[in-house]
Short mmCIF file of C-alpha atoms and ligand atoms in Angstrom, two decimals:
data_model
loop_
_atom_site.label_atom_id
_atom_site.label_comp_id
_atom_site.label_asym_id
_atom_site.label_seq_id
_atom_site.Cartn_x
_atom_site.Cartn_y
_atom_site.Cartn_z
CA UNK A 1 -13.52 45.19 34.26
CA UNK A 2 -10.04 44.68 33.74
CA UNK A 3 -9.37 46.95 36.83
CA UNK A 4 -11.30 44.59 39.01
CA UNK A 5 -9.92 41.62 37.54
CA UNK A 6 -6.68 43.09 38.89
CA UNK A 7 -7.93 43.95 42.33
CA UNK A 8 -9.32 40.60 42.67
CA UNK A 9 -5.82 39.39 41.81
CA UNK A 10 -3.76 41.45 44.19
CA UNK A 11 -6.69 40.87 46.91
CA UNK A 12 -5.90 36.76 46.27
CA UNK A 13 -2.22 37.15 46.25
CA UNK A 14 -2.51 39.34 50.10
CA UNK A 15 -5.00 36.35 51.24
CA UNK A 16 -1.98 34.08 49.77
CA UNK A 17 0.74 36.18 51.74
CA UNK A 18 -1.17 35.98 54.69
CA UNK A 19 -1.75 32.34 54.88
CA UNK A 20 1.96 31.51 53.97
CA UNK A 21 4.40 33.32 56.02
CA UNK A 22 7.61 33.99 54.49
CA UNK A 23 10.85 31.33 55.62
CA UNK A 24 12.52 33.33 57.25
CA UNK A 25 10.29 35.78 59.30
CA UNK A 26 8.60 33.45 61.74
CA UNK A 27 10.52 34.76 64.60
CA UNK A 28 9.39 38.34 64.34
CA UNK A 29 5.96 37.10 63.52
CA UNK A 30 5.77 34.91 66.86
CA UNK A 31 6.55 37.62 68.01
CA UNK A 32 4.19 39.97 66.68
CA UNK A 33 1.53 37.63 66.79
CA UNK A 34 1.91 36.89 70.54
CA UNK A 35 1.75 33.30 70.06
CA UNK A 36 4.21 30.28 69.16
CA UNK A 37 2.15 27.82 67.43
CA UNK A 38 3.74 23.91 67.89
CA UNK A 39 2.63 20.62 65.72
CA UNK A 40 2.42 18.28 68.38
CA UNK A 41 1.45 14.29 68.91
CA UNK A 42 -1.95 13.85 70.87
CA UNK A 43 -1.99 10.19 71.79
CA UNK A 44 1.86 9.31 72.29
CA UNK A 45 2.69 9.41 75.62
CA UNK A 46 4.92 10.57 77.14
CA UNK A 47 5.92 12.77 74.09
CA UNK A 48 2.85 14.27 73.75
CA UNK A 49 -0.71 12.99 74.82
CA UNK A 50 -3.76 14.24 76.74
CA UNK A 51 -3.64 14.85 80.29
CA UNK A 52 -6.50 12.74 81.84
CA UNK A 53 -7.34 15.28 84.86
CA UNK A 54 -6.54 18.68 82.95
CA UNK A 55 -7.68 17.76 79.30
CA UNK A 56 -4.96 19.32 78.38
CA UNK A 57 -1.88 18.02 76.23
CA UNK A 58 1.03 17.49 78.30
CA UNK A 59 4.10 15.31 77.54
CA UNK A 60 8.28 15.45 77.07
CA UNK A 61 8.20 17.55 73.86
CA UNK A 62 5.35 20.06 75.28
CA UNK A 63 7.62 20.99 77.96
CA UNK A 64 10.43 21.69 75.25
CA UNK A 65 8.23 24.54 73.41
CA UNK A 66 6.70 25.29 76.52
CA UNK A 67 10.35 26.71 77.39
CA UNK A 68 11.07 28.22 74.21
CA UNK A 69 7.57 29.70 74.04
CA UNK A 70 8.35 31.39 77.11
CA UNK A 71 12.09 32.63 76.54
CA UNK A 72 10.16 34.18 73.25
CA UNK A 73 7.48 35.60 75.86
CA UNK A 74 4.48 34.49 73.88
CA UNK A 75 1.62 32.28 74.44
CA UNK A 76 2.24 28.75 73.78
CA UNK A 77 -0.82 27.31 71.13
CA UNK A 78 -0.80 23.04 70.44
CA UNK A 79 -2.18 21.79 67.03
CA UNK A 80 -2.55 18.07 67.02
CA UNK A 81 -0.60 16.97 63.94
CA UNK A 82 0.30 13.40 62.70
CA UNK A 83 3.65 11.63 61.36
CA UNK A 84 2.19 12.56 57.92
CA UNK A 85 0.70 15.72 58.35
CA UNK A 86 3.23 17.63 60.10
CA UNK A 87 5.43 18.91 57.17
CA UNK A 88 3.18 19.81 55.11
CA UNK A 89 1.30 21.84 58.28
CA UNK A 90 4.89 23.65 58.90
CA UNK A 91 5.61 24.46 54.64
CA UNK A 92 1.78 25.87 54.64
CA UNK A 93 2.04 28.29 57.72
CA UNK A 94 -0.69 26.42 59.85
CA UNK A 95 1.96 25.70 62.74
CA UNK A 96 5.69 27.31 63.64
CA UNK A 97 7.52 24.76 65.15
CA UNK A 98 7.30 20.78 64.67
CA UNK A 99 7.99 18.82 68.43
CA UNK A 100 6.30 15.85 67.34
CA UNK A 101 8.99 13.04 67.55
CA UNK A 102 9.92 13.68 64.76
CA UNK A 103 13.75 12.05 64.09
CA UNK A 104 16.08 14.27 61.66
CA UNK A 105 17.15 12.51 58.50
CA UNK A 106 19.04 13.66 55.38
CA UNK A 107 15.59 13.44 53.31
CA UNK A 108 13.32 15.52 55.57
CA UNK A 109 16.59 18.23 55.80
CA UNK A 110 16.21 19.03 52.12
CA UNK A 111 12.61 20.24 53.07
CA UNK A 112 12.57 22.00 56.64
CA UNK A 113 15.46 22.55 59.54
CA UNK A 114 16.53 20.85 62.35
CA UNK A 115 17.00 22.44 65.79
CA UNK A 116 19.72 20.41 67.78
CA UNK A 117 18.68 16.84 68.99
CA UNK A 118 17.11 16.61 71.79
CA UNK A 119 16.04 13.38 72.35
CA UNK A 120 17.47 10.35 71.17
CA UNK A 121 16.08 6.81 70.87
CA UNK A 122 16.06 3.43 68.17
CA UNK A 123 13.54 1.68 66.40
CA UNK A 124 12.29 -1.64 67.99
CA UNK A 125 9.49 -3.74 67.65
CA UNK A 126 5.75 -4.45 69.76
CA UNK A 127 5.24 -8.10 70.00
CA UNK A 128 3.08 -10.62 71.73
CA UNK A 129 5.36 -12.11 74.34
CA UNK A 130 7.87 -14.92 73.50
CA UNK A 131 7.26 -14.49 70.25
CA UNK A 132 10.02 -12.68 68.73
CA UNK A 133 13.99 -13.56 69.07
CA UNK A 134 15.26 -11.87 65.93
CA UNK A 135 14.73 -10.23 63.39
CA UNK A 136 14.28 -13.76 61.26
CA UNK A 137 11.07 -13.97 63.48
CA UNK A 138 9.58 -11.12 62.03
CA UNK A 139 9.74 -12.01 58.00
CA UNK A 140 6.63 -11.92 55.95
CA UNK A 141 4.55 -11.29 58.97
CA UNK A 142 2.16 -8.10 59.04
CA UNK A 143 4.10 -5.17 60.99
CA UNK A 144 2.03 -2.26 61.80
CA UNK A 145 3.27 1.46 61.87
CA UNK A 146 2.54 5.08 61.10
CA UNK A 147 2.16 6.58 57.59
CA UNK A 148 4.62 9.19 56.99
CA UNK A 149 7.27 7.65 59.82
CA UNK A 150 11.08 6.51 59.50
CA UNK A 151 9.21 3.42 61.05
CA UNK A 152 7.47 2.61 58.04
CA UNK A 153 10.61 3.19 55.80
CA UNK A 154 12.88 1.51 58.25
CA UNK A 155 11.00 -1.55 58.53
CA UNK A 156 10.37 -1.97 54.57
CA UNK A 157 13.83 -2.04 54.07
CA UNK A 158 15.15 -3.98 57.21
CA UNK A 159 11.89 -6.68 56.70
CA UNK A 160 11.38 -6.50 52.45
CA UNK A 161 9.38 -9.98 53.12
CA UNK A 162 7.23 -8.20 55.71
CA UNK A 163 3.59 -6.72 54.88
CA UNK A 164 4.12 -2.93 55.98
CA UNK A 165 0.46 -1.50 57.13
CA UNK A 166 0.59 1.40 57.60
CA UNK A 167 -2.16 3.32 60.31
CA UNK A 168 -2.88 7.37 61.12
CA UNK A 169 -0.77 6.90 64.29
CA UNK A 170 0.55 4.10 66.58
CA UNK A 171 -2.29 3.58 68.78
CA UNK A 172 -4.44 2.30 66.19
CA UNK A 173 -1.47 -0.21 65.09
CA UNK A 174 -1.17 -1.31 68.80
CA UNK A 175 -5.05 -1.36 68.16
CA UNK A 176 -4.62 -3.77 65.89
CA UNK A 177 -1.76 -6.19 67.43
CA UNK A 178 -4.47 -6.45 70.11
CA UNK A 179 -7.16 -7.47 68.03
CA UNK A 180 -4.56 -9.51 66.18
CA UNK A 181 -4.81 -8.18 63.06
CA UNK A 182 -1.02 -7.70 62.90
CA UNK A 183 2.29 -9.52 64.14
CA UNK A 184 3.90 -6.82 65.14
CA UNK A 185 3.94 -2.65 65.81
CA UNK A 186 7.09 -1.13 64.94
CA UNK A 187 8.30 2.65 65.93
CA UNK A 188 10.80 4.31 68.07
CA UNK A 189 10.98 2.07 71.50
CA UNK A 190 10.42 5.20 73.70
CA UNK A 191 6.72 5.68 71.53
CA UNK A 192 6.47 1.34 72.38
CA UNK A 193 7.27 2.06 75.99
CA UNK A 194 4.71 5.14 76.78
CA UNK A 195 1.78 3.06 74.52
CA UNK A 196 2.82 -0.14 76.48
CA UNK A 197 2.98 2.02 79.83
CA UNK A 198 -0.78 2.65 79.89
CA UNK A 199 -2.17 -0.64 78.21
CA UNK A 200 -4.41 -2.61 80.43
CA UNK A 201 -3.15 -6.15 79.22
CA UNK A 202 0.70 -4.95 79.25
CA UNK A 203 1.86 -8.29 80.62
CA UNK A 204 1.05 -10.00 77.68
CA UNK A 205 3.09 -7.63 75.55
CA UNK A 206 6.84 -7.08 75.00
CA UNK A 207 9.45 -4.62 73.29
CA UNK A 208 11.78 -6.52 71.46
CA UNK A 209 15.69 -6.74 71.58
CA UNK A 210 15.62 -6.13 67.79
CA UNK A 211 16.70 -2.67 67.10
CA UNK A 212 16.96 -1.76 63.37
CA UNK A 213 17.78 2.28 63.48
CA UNK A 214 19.08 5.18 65.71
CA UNK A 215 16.42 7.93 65.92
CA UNK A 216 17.77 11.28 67.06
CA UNK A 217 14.96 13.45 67.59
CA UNK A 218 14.81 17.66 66.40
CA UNK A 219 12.47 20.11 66.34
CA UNK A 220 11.37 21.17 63.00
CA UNK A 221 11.55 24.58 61.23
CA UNK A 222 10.87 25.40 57.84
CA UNK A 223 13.54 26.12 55.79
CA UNK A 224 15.74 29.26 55.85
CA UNK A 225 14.20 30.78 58.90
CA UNK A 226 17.85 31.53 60.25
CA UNK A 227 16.77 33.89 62.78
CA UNK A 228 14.64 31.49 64.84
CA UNK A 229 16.43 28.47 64.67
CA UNK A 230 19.32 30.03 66.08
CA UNK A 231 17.07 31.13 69.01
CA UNK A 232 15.34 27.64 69.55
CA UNK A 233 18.79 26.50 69.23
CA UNK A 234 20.54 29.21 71.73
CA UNK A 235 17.11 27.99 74.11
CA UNK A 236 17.90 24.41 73.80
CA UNK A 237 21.83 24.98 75.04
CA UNK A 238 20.68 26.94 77.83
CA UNK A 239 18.22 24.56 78.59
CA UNK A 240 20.94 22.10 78.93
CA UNK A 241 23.33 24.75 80.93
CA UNK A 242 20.68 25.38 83.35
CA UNK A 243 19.23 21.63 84.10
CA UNK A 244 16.07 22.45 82.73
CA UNK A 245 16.60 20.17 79.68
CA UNK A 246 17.83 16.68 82.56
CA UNK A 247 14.72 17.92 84.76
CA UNK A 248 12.55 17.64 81.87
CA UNK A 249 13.95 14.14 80.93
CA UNK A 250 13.68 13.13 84.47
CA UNK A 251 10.27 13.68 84.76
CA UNK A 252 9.06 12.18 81.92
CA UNK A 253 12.34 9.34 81.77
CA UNK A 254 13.60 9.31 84.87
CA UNK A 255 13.46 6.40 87.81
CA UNK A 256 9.98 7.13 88.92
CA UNK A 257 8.45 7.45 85.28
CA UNK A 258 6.10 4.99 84.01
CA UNK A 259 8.98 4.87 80.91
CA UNK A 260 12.18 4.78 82.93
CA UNK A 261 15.49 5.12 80.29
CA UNK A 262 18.81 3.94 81.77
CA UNK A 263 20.68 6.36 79.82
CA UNK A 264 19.83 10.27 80.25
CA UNK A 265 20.35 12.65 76.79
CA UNK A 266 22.53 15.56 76.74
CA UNK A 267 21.97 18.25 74.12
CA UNK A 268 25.27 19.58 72.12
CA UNK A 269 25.31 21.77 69.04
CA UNK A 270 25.64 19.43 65.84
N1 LIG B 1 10.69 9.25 64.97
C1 LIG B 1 10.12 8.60 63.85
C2 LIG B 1 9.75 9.57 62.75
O1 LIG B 1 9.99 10.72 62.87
C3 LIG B 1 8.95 7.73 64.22
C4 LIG B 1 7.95 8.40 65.12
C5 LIG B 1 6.98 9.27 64.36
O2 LIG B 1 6.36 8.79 63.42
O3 LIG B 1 6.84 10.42 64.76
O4 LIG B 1 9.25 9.22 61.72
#
């Protein structure tokens, strides 16, 4: 009996093993496995949303682990993952690689790694046209955001008189400022611009001036996996080096986008 207890045991703690992969060995599992597994956005164009014509998710930071999938020379697998979800998807094993813009902070560092930025942007604010000069505008009104987000955090403490409510994602706040259940959606503007982009009654909508953070987007890793950070890292550079990294920008930011930035992004080691 007590034999079996103990096989039962050890046959729990494999299952365990299996389901958690060490920090540290994700790059030879990749690897191994064949496969890079990234936590992606669904619905957030143009970071990552479905393709219309392919079904398929397409967007700025696809094309990112799309390139590092392939310097690996593995097949590149998307799991849908939300603001919320996505840590706790990368600590439990179910994805590799977080590009889900996702900005690096001091908090979320003591819990997983950062690749290099590679996208930067700043919090602004969704509003019915005309409405919204600064930031006065926006006290104790109802400001819609993501749960788990910088967003939500952000906009507690720059608007303490503001009601925070806080949705899955952004398109069911931007949801809601249509139906007029709140004032506002707040998140990074390039997330405001790519919802705004693709909303049939855009003209009655604007993104304000009001900018209350900087937002410097990484790709997440969990925590101690030195190995394959320096390779998303060392993939990211030569990204740069090469123009891969501007001719990804460019198509998703560039003149001719639906979400046009003025400024382009260069990536730099930290
Ligand atoms: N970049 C911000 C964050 O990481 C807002 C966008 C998001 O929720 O992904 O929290």
């Amino acid at each position: 009996m007590k034999k079996l207890t103990m096989m039962v045991a050890a046959l729990g703690l494999c299952f365990l093993c299996a389901q958690t992969p060490l920090a540290g060995d994700t790059l030879a599992t990749v690897k191994q496995k064949g496969v890079l597994v990234a936590g992606v956005k669904d619905s957030l164009p143009p970071f990552g949303y479905v393709d219309e014509k392919t079904r398929e998710i397409v967007g700025y930071d696809i094309d990112f682990v799309k390139a590092i999938a392939q310097r690996l020379g593995v097949r590149l697998d998307l799991k849908p993952v939300t603001s919320a979800s996505r840590m706790p998807q990368l600590s439990e094993g179910n994805i590799d690689i977080i590009a889900a813009t996702m900005t690096k902070t001091p908090e979320r560092a003591k819990q997983i790694d950062f690749s290099h930025t590679y996208f930067a942007t700043g919090q602004k604010f969704l509003v019915k046209k005309g409405t919204v000069k600064g930031l006065k505008d926006l006290e104790g009104k109802k400001i819609g955001t993501a749960k788990g987000s910088t967003s939500e955090q952000n906009a507690a403490q720059a608007l303490p008189t503001a009601t925070v409510l806080s949705f899955d994602d952004y398109p069911q706040a931007f949801l809601a400022l249509q139906q007029g259940k709140v004032f506002a959606v707040t998140t990074d503007e390039s997330i405001l611009a790519g919802m705004l982009a693709k909303a049939p009654n855009k003209a009655m909508f604007e993104i304000t001036e009001v900018r209350i953070s900087d937002e410097p987007y990484g790709l997440g890793l969990r925590k101690g996996d030195a190995a394959f950070l320096a390779v998303v890292n060392q993939a990211l550079l030569e990204m740069e080096r090469s123009g891969q990294a501007k001719a990804i920008f460019d198509k998703w930011f560039g003149p001719g986008s639906p979400t046009p930035m003025a400024r382009g992004f260069v990536i730099k080691p930290d």
